[in-house]
CSV table of C-alpha atoms and ligand atoms in Angstrom, one decimal:
chain,number,residue,atom,x,y,z
A,1,MET,CA,79.6,-38.4,17.8
A,2,ARG,CA,82.0,-35.5,17.9
A,3,PRO,CA,84.9,-36.0,20.0
A,4,PHE,CA,84.8,-33.9,23.3
A,5,THR,CA,86.9,-33.1,26.3
A,6,TYR,CA,85.7,-34.4,29.7
A,7,THR,CA,86.7,-32.2,32.7
A,8,ARG,CA,85.8,-31.8,36.4
A,9,ALA,CA,86.5,-28.3,37.7
A,10,ASP,CA,87.7,-27.9,41.3
A,11,ASP,CA,84.8,-25.7,42.2
A,12,ALA,CA,81.5,-24.2,40.9
A,13,ASP,CA,83.1,-21.0,40.1
A,14,GLY,CA,85.7,-22.8,38.0
A,15,ALA,CA,83.0,-24.7,36.3
A,16,VAL,CA,81.1,-21.6,35.4
A,17,ALA,CA,84.2,-19.9,34.1
A,18,SER,CA,85.1,-22.9,31.9
A,19,VAL,CA,81.7,-23.1,30.3
A,20,THR,CA,81.3,-19.3,30.0
A,21,ALA,CA,84.6,-19.1,28.1
A,22,ASP,CA,83.6,-21.6,25.5
A,23,ARG,CA,80.1,-21.4,23.5
A,24,GLU,CA,80.3,-25.0,22.9
A,25,ALA,CA,81.0,-26.3,26.4
A,26,MET,CA,78.2,-27.9,28.4
A,27,PHE,CA,77.6,-29.0,31.9
A,28,LEU,CA,77.2,-32.8,32.6
A,29,ALA,CA,75.3,-34.0,35.6
A,30,GLY,CA,73.8,-37.6,35.7
A,31,GLY,CA,74.1,-37.7,31.8
A,32,THR,CA,70.7,-39.6,31.4
A,33,ASN,CA,69.5,-37.0,28.9
A,34,LEU,CA,72.6,-35.4,27.7
A,35,VAL,CA,74.6,-38.5,26.8
A,36,ASP,CA,71.6,-39.7,24.7
A,37,HIS,CA,71.7,-36.5,22.9
A,38,LEU,CA,75.4,-36.8,22.3
A,39,LYS,CA,74.7,-40.2,20.7
A,40,LEU,CA,71.8,-38.8,18.7
A,41,GLY,CA,73.8,-35.9,17.4
A,42,ILE,CA,71.4,-33.4,18.9
A,43,ALA,CA,74.2,-32.0,21.2
A,44,ALA,CA,77.8,-31.7,20.1
A,45,PRO,CA,79.7,-30.0,22.7
A,46,SER,CA,83.5,-29.4,22.6
A,47,THR,CA,83.8,-29.9,26.3
A,48,LEU,CA,81.8,-31.5,29.1
A,49,VAL,CA,82.3,-30.1,32.5
A,50,ASP,CA,81.0,-32.6,35.1
A,51,VAL,CA,79.2,-30.8,37.9
A,52,THR,CA,78.0,-33.6,40.0
A,53,GLY,CA,80.6,-33.2,42.7
A,54,LEU,CA,80.5,-29.3,42.5
A,55,THR,CA,77.1,-28.6,43.8
A,56,SER,CA,75.5,-29.9,46.9
A,57,ASP,CA,73.9,-33.4,47.0
A,58,ARG,CA,72.1,-32.6,50.2
A,59,ILE,CA,68.7,-31.5,51.1
A,60,THR,CA,68.8,-29.0,54.0
A,61,ASP,CA,66.3,-27.0,56.1
A,62,VAL,CA,66.1,-23.3,55.1
A,63,ASP,CA,66.3,-21.1,58.1
A,64,GLY,CA,67.3,-17.8,56.3
A,65,ASP,CA,65.8,-14.4,56.8
A,66,ASP,CA,64.2,-14.0,53.5
A,67,GLY,CA,60.8,-15.3,54.3
A,68,GLN,CA,61.6,-18.7,53.3
A,69,GLU,CA,62.3,-20.0,56.7
A,70,GLY,CA,60.8,-23.5,57.1
A,71,GLY,CA,61.2,-24.4,53.5
A,72,LEU,CA,63.8,-26.7,52.0
A,73,ARG,CA,67.0,-26.3,49.9
A,74,ILE,CA,67.7,-29.1,47.5
A,75,GLY,CA,71.3,-29.1,46.1
A,76,ALA,CA,71.4,-29.5,42.4
A,77,ALA,CA,73.2,-32.7,42.6
A,78,VAL,CA,70.5,-34.4,44.7
A,79,ARG,CA,69.4,-37.5,43.0
A,80,ASN,CA,65.7,-37.9,42.0
A,81,SER,CA,65.4,-41.1,44.1
A,82,ASP,CA,66.9,-39.4,47.2
A,83,LEU,CA,64.6,-36.4,46.8
A,84,ALA,CA,61.5,-38.7,46.4
A,85,ALA,CA,62.5,-40.5,49.6
A,86,HIS,CA,63.3,-37.6,51.9
A,87,PRO,CA,61.0,-37.6,55.0
A,88,ARG,CA,60.2,-33.9,54.8
A,89,VAL,CA,59.4,-34.1,51.0
A,90,ARG,CA,57.1,-37.0,51.6
A,91,ALA,CA,55.4,-35.5,54.6
A,92,GLU,CA,55.2,-31.7,53.5
A,93,TYR,CA,55.4,-31.8,49.7
A,94,PRO,CA,53.7,-35.3,48.8
A,95,ALA,CA,53.0,-34.1,45.3
A,96,LEU,CA,56.7,-33.7,44.6
A,97,ALA,CA,57.6,-37.2,45.9
A,98,GLU,CA,54.7,-38.7,43.8
A,99,ALA,CA,55.8,-36.8,40.7
A,100,LEU,CA,59.5,-38.1,41.1
A,101,LEU,CA,58.3,-41.7,41.6
A,102,GLN,CA,56.2,-41.7,38.5
A,103,GLY,CA,59.0,-40.4,36.3
A,104,ALA,CA,61.5,-42.7,34.6
A,105,SER,CA,62.7,-46.0,36.2
A,106,GLY,CA,64.5,-46.7,39.5
A,107,GLN,CA,67.8,-46.9,37.8
A,108,LEU,CA,67.3,-43.6,36.0
A,109,ARG,CA,66.1,-41.9,39.2
A,110,ASN,CA,69.2,-43.1,40.9
A,111,MET,CA,71.3,-41.3,38.4
A,112,ALA,CA,69.1,-38.3,37.5
A,113,THR,CA,69.8,-35.0,39.4
A,114,THR,CA,67.7,-32.1,40.4
A,115,GLY,CA,69.5,-29.7,38.2
A,116,GLY,CA,69.5,-32.1,35.1
A,117,ASN,CA,65.9,-33.0,35.6
A,118,LEU,CA,64.9,-29.3,35.4
A,119,LEU,CA,66.9,-28.8,32.1
A,120,GLN,CA,66.0,-32.2,30.3
A,121,ARG,CA,64.8,-31.5,26.8
A,122,THR,CA,61.6,-32.2,25.0
A,123,ARG,CA,60.9,-35.9,24.1
A,124,CYS,CA,59.3,-34.8,20.8
A,125,ALA,CA,60.0,-37.6,18.5
A,126,TYR,CA,60.9,-35.1,15.7
A,127,PHE,CA,63.3,-33.2,17.9
A,128,GLN,CA,65.1,-36.5,18.7
A,129,ASP,CA,65.2,-37.6,15.0
A,130,ARG,CA,67.7,-35.6,13.0
A,131,THR,CA,66.4,-36.9,9.8
A,132,THR,CA,63.2,-34.9,10.3
A,133,PRO,CA,63.0,-31.1,10.2
A,134,CYS,CA,62.5,-29.6,13.7
A,135,THR,CA,62.2,-25.8,14.4
A,136,LYS,CA,63.3,-26.5,17.9
A,137,ARG,CA,66.6,-27.7,16.7
A,138,SER,CA,66.9,-25.1,13.9
A,139,LEU,CA,64.8,-21.9,13.4
A,140,ASP,CA,65.2,-22.3,9.7
A,141,GLU,CA,63.2,-25.6,9.7
A,142,PRO,CA,59.5,-26.4,10.0
A,143,CYS,CA,57.8,-28.2,12.8
A,144,SER,CA,57.3,-31.8,11.7
A,145,ALA,CA,54.8,-32.5,14.6
A,146,LEU,CA,52.3,-30.2,12.9
A,147,GLY,CA,50.5,-32.5,10.5
A,148,GLY,CA,52.6,-35.4,11.9
A,149,TRP,CA,52.3,-37.4,15.0
A,150,ALA,CA,51.1,-34.9,17.6
A,151,ARG,CA,49.8,-37.3,20.3
A,152,TYR,CA,52.1,-36.0,22.9
A,153,HIS,CA,52.3,-32.4,22.0
A,154,ALA,CA,51.3,-29.1,23.3
A,155,ILE,CA,47.6,-27.8,23.4
A,156,LEU,CA,48.5,-24.5,25.3
A,157,GLY,CA,51.0,-21.8,24.6
A,158,ALA,CA,52.5,-23.0,21.5
A,159,ALA,CA,54.6,-20.8,19.2
A,160,GLU,CA,53.0,-19.0,16.4
A,161,ASP,CA,54.5,-17.1,13.4
A,162,ASP,CA,53.4,-13.7,12.2
A,163,GLU,CA,50.3,-15.0,10.6
A,164,GLY,CA,49.2,-16.9,13.6
A,165,LEU,CA,50.2,-20.3,12.3
A,166,GLN,CA,51.6,-22.7,14.9
A,167,ARG,CA,55.3,-23.2,14.8
A,168,CYS,CA,56.5,-25.4,17.6
A,169,ILE,CA,54.2,-27.8,19.7
A,170,ALA,CA,56.9,-29.6,21.7
A,171,THR,CA,56.1,-30.1,25.4
A,172,HIS,CA,58.3,-30.1,28.5
A,173,PRO,CA,58.8,-33.7,29.7
A,174,SER,CA,59.8,-33.3,33.5
A,175,ASP,CA,57.4,-34.6,36.0
A,176,MET,CA,59.3,-33.0,38.8
A,177,ALA,CA,59.2,-29.6,37.3
A,178,VAL,CA,55.4,-29.6,37.2
A,179,ALA,CA,55.3,-30.3,40.9
A,180,MET,CA,57.9,-27.7,41.6
A,181,SER,CA,55.9,-25.2,39.5
A,182,MET,CA,52.9,-26.0,41.8
A,183,LEU,CA,55.1,-25.4,44.7
A,184,ASP,CA,56.5,-22.0,43.5
A,185,ALA,CA,60.1,-23.4,43.8
A,186,ARG,CA,62.9,-20.9,43.3
A,187,VAL,CA,66.0,-21.9,41.2
A,188,GLN,CA,69.3,-20.7,42.6
A,189,VAL,CA,71.9,-20.0,39.9
A,190,LEU,CA,75.5,-19.1,39.8
A,191,GLY,CA,76.6,-17.3,36.6
A,192,PRO,CA,79.7,-15.3,35.4
A,193,GLU,CA,78.2,-12.2,37.1
A,194,GLY,CA,77.3,-13.9,40.4
A,195,GLU,CA,74.4,-15.6,41.9
A,196,ARG,CA,70.6,-15.0,41.0
A,197,THR,CA,67.3,-16.5,42.1
A,198,ILE,CA,64.7,-17.2,39.4
A,199,PRO,CA,61.1,-18.1,40.5
A,200,ILE,CA,60.2,-21.3,38.6
A,201,GLY,CA,57.3,-19.4,37.1
A,202,GLU,CA,59.8,-17.3,35.3
A,203,PHE,CA,62.4,-20.0,34.7
A,204,TYR,CA,60.8,-21.6,31.8
A,205,ARG,CA,59.7,-19.9,28.6
A,206,LEU,CA,57.1,-20.5,25.9
A,207,PRO,CA,58.5,-21.1,22.5
A,208,GLY,CA,57.6,-17.7,21.2
A,209,ASP,CA,59.9,-16.7,18.4
A,210,ASP,CA,62.6,-18.8,19.5
A,211,PRO,CA,61.6,-22.5,20.2
A,212,THR,CA,65.3,-23.5,20.5
A,213,ARG,CA,65.4,-22.0,23.9
A,214,ASP,CA,63.6,-23.9,27.0
A,215,THR,CA,64.5,-21.6,29.8
A,216,VAL,CA,65.9,-18.1,30.6
A,217,LEU,CA,69.2,-19.5,31.8
A,218,ARG,CA,72.2,-17.8,30.1
A,219,HIS,CA,75.1,-19.9,28.6
A,220,GLY,CA,77.5,-20.7,31.5
A,221,GLU,CA,74.9,-20.4,34.4
A,222,LEU,CA,74.9,-23.3,36.7
A,223,ILE,CA,72.0,-24.3,38.8
A,224,THR,CA,73.3,-24.8,42.3
A,225,ALA,CA,70.1,-25.5,44.2
A,226,VAL,CA,66.3,-25.4,44.2
A,227,ASP,CA,64.4,-23.9,47.1
A,228,LEU,CA,61.0,-25.0,48.0
A,229,PRO,CA,59.2,-22.3,50.1
A,230,PRO,CA,57.2,-23.4,53.1
A,231,ALA,CA,53.7,-24.3,51.8
A,232,PRO,CA,51.3,-25.7,54.5
A,233,ILE,CA,48.8,-26.3,51.7
A,234,ALA,CA,51.2,-28.7,50.2
A,235,THR,CA,50.7,-31.2,52.9
A,236,ASN,CA,47.4,-32.0,51.0
A,237,SER,CA,48.8,-32.3,47.6
A,238,THR,CA,49.0,-35.0,44.9
A,239,TYR,CA,50.3,-35.8,41.4
A,240,TYR,CA,48.3,-37.6,38.8
A,241,LYS,CA,50.0,-38.6,35.6
A,242,VAL,CA,48.2,-40.1,32.7
A,243,ARG,CA,50.3,-42.2,30.3
A,244,ASP,CA,50.1,-44.7,27.6
A,245,ARG,CA,51.2,-47.6,29.8
A,246,ALA,CA,51.3,-48.0,33.6
A,247,SER,CA,55.0,-47.1,34.0
A,248,TYR,CA,58.2,-46.0,32.5
A,249,ALA,CA,56.4,-43.5,30.0
A,250,PHE,CA,56.3,-39.9,29.7
A,251,ALA,CA,53.0,-38.1,30.7
A,252,LEU,CA,50.2,-37.5,28.1
A,253,VAL,CA,49.0,-35.1,30.7
A,254,SER,CA,49.6,-34.7,34.3
A,255,VAL,CA,48.4,-32.5,37.1
A,256,ALA,CA,50.0,-31.4,40.3
A,257,ALA,CA,47.4,-30.2,42.9
A,258,ALA,CA,47.2,-28.9,46.4
A,259,LEU,CA,44.0,-28.0,48.1
A,260,GLU,CA,42.9,-26.4,51.3
A,261,VAL,CA,39.2,-26.9,52.2
A,262,ASP,CA,37.1,-25.0,54.8
A,263,ARG,CA,34.4,-27.2,56.0
A,264,THR,CA,31.4,-24.9,56.6
A,265,PRO,CA,27.9,-25.9,57.5
A,266,ASP,CA,26.8,-25.5,54.0
A,267,GLY,CA,29.7,-27.8,52.7
A,268,PRO,CA,33.2,-27.7,51.9
A,269,VAL,CA,34.6,-24.4,50.4
A,270,VAL,CA,38.0,-24.0,48.6
A,271,ALA,CA,40.1,-21.9,50.9
A,272,ASP,CA,43.2,-22.0,48.7
A,273,VAL,CA,44.2,-24.3,45.8
A,274,ARG,CA,47.3,-24.6,43.5
A,275,LEU,CA,47.3,-26.4,40.2
A,276,ALA,CA,50.0,-26.9,37.6
A,277,LEU,CA,49.7,-29.0,34.3
A,278,GLY,CA,52.2,-31.3,32.5
A,279,GLY,CA,52.1,-32.6,28.9
A,280,VAL,CA,50.2,-29.6,27.7
A,281,ALA,CA,52.7,-26.8,27.0
A,282,HIS,CA,56.4,-26.1,26.2
A,283,MET,CA,56.7,-25.6,30.0
A,284,PRO,CA,55.1,-26.7,33.2
A,285,TRP,CA,51.7,-24.8,32.9
A,286,ARG,CA,50.6,-23.1,36.2
A,287,ALA,CA,46.9,-23.0,36.0
A,288,HIS,CA,46.4,-19.6,37.5
A,289,ARG,CA,43.0,-19.1,35.9
A,290,ALA,CA,41.5,-22.3,37.2
A,291,GLU,CA,42.9,-21.4,40.7
A,292,GLU,CA,41.2,-18.1,40.6
A,293,ALA,CA,37.9,-19.6,39.5
A,294,LEU,CA,38.0,-22.0,42.5
A,295,ARG,CA,39.1,-19.8,45.5
A,296,GLY,CA,36.2,-19.1,47.7
A,297,ARG,CA,33.8,-21.6,45.8
A,298,PRO,CA,32.1,-24.7,47.0
A,299,ALA,CA,34.5,-27.6,46.6
A,300,THR,CA,32.1,-29.7,44.3
A,301,GLU,CA,33.2,-31.8,41.3
A,302,GLU,CA,31.1,-29.5,39.2
A,303,ASN,CA,33.3,-26.5,40.2
A,304,PHE,CA,36.5,-28.5,39.7
A,305,ARG,CA,35.6,-29.3,36.1
A,306,ALA,CA,34.3,-26.0,35.3
A,307,ALA,CA,37.6,-24.4,36.7
A,308,ALA,CA,39.7,-26.8,34.5
A,309,GLU,CA,37.6,-26.0,31.5
A,310,ALA,CA,38.2,-22.2,32.1
A,311,GLU,CA,41.8,-22.8,32.0
A,312,LEU,CA,41.5,-24.7,28.8
A,313,GLU,CA,39.6,-22.0,27.0
A,314,SER,CA,42.6,-21.0,25.1
A,315,ALA,CA,43.7,-24.5,24.3
A,316,ARG,CA,44.5,-25.1,20.6
A,317,PRO,CA,44.7,-28.7,19.8
A,318,VAL,CA,46.4,-30.0,16.7
A,319,GLU,CA,44.3,-32.0,14.1
A,320,SER,CA,46.5,-34.5,12.3
A,321,PRO,CA,45.8,-37.8,10.2
A,322,ALA,CA,48.8,-39.3,12.0
A,323,GLY,CA,47.4,-38.6,15.5
A,324,GLY,CA,46.1,-35.3,16.8
A,325,ASN,CA,45.7,-34.2,20.3
A,326,ALA,CA,42.2,-32.9,20.9
A,327,PHE,CA,41.6,-35.8,23.3
A,328,LYS,CA,43.9,-33.9,25.8
A,329,ILE,CA,41.2,-31.4,26.5
A,330,PRO,CA,38.7,-33.7,28.2
A,331,LEU,CA,41.6,-35.7,29.6
A,332,VAL,CA,42.9,-32.6,31.4
A,333,ALA,CA,39.6,-31.6,32.7
A,334,GLY,CA,38.9,-35.2,34.0
A,335,THR,CA,42.3,-35.4,35.5
A,336,VAL,CA,42.1,-32.0,37.4
A,337,THR,CA,38.8,-33.1,38.5
A,338,ALA,CA,39.9,-36.4,39.9
A,339,ALA,CA,42.9,-35.0,41.7
A,340,LEU,CA,40.9,-32.4,43.3
A,341,ARG,CA,38.1,-34.8,44.3
A,342,ARG,CA,40.7,-36.9,46.1
A,343,LEU,CA,42.2,-34.0,47.9
A,344,ALA,CA,38.7,-32.6,48.9
A,345,GLN,CA,37.7,-35.8,50.7
A,346,ASP,CA,37.1,-35.3,54.3
A,347,PRO,CA,39.0,-37.9,56.1
A,348,SER,CA,36.6,-37.9,59.0
A,349,ALA,CA,33.5,-38.3,56.7
A,350,THR,CA,32.3,-41.5,54.9
A,351,ASP,CA,31.0,-39.8,51.7
A,352,GLY,CA,34.0,-37.5,50.8
A,353,VAL,CA,33.1,-34.4,48.7
A,354,SER,CA,29.7,-33.0,48.6
A,355,GLY,CA,27.9,-32.3,45.4
A,356,GLU,CA,27.7,-33.6,41.9
A,357,SER,CA,29.5,-36.7,40.5
A,358,ALA,CA,32.0,-36.5,37.8
B,1,LIG,C1,64.1,-44.0,29.2
B,1,LIG,C2,63.8,-42.7,30.0
B,1,LIG,C3,62.6,-42.4,30.6
B,1,LIG,C4,62.5,-41.3,31.3
B,1,LIG,N1,61.3,-41.0,31.8
B,1,LIG,C5,61.0,-39.8,32.4
B,1,LIG,C6,59.7,-39.5,33.0
B,1,LIG,O1,58.9,-40.3,33.0
B,1,LIG,N2,59.6,-38.3,33.7
B,1,LIG,C7,60.7,-37.4,33.8
B,1,LIG,O2,60.5,-36.4,34.3
B,1,LIG,N3,61.8,-37.7,33.3
B,1,LIG,C8,62.0,-38.8,32.6
B,1,LIG,N4,63.2,-39.2,32.1
B,1,LIG,C9,64.3,-38.1,32.1
B,1,LIG,C10,65.2,-38.1,33.1
B,1,LIG,O3,64.5,-37.7,34.2
B,1,LIG,C11,66.2,-37.0,32.9
B,1,LIG,O4,67.1,-37.5,31.8
B,1,LIG,C12,67.1,-36.6,34.0
B,1,LIG,O5,66.3,-36.1,35.0
B,1,LIG,C13,68.2,-35.6,33.6
B,1,LIG,O6,69.0,-35.5,34.8
B,1,LIG,P1,70.6,-35.7,34.6
B,1,LIG,O7,71.1,-35.4,36.0
B,1,LIG,O8,70.9,-37.0,34.1
B,1,LIG,O9,70.9,-34.6,33.5
B,1,LIG,P2,72.0,-34.5,32.3
B,1,LIG,O10,71.6,-35.5,31.2
B,1,LIG,O11,73.4,-34.7,32.9
B,1,LIG,O12,71.7,-33.1,31.9
B,1,LIG,C14,70.6,-32.6,31.4
B,1,LIG,C15,70.8,-31.0,30.8
B,1,LIG,O13,71.0,-30.4,32.1
B,1,LIG,C16,72.2,-29.6,32.0
B,1,LIG,N5,72.6,-29.6,33.5
B,1,LIG,C17,72.8,-30.5,34.3
B,1,LIG,N6,73.0,-30.1,35.6
B,1,LIG,C18,73.0,-28.8,35.5
B,1,LIG,C19,73.4,-27.8,36.4
B,1,LIG,N7,73.5,-28.0,37.7
B,1,LIG,N8,73.3,-26.4,36.0
B,1,LIG,C20,73.1,-26.1,34.6
B,1,LIG,N9,72.9,-27.1,33.7
B,1,LIG,C21,72.9,-28.3,34.1
B,1,LIG,C22,73.1,-30.4,31.1
B,1,LIG,O14,74.0,-29.5,30.6
B,1,LIG,C23,72.1,-30.8,30.1
B,1,LIG,O15,71.9,-29.8,29.2
B,1,LIG,C24,63.5,-40.3,31.4
B,1,LIG,C25,64.7,-40.6,30.8
B,1,LIG,C26,64.9,-41.7,30.1
B,1,LIG,C27,66.3,-42.0,29.5
């Protein structure tokens, strides 16, 4: 491990100035991802600026005048376990609480912070293994997952070169970020030029021609908070995570879903819906196409599945003798269907959703 300097600035502005001044300096929060990377040699900072005491560790009600009144502001230093346990998160944004509780272990959630969780890096085995080439670590290297072990890798939005050949199929690992994508969270940032707000839909980036970059954050920019806008639909929301074992594993695929149903004499109709997918792309994947396909349509399992399949039309699974990922296509469709089926159930009825079975 490269020797580094550990420092704790007096305030957020000082931390931003320190990191901005040094291309090789990094922020440190809970350290549950970054310290691993120091040990693996993936990150080799000159200086670590500890930010856990510099941003808020509180969750506060938003009563501002920017249309977000009624929402929540989550300080960047809020621990994942505290966020999952917050009464308003559990009552008003249950998909977020469920996503957090299905991530990592209790000990890790007690250390991991909101800012650090958003910025954790891919768990692609080749990215984490410096003895194998990886285009996400270096643009000069090929992607070892192509033709290698691609079970956990992307089926949507992967990077392609000029000839249309895939180049990076790493996925984003955060469960929390998938739920926040579904909730239209807004990331509050402090940088050398002041503050800015980045809608989460614009925060992450597809690999494109530079898979080494996960987000649009510039060097030196500090996440100070994440805002959750008021979202009445989210009181009926859930997070489904499919993984290789019952706990303590990253998602093969995951779904954050929220559903509002009108109960008409002809049966339940989708008044509004929100869907985001995890484990399928370089970023949390907001399934806008599926949402559009569902709004105003009968809330049947047949329609839920058809909407998921519409979203997956652009999927490009990877064939590989070591383990491809075409299985993710039916897995996502089934998981979306199952999540929406549960949300569509009428609590006052005995037979739940009307219509076809899965
Ligand atoms: C064994 C194991 C299992 C796990 N399982 C899961 C899982 O199932 N699901 C899941 O979602 N996650 C999982 N995780 C990942 C865990 O959630 C992340 O490691 C954690 O959320 C990162 O938060 P942190 O505060 O420790 O960040 P750090 O490790 O301190 O930092 C991560 C990155 O964020 C940057 N950073 C931190 N704070 C800020 C800030 N305020 N502004 C700008 N940059 C910042 C750092 O510079 C660094 O690049 C697992 C981790 C481990 C080790």
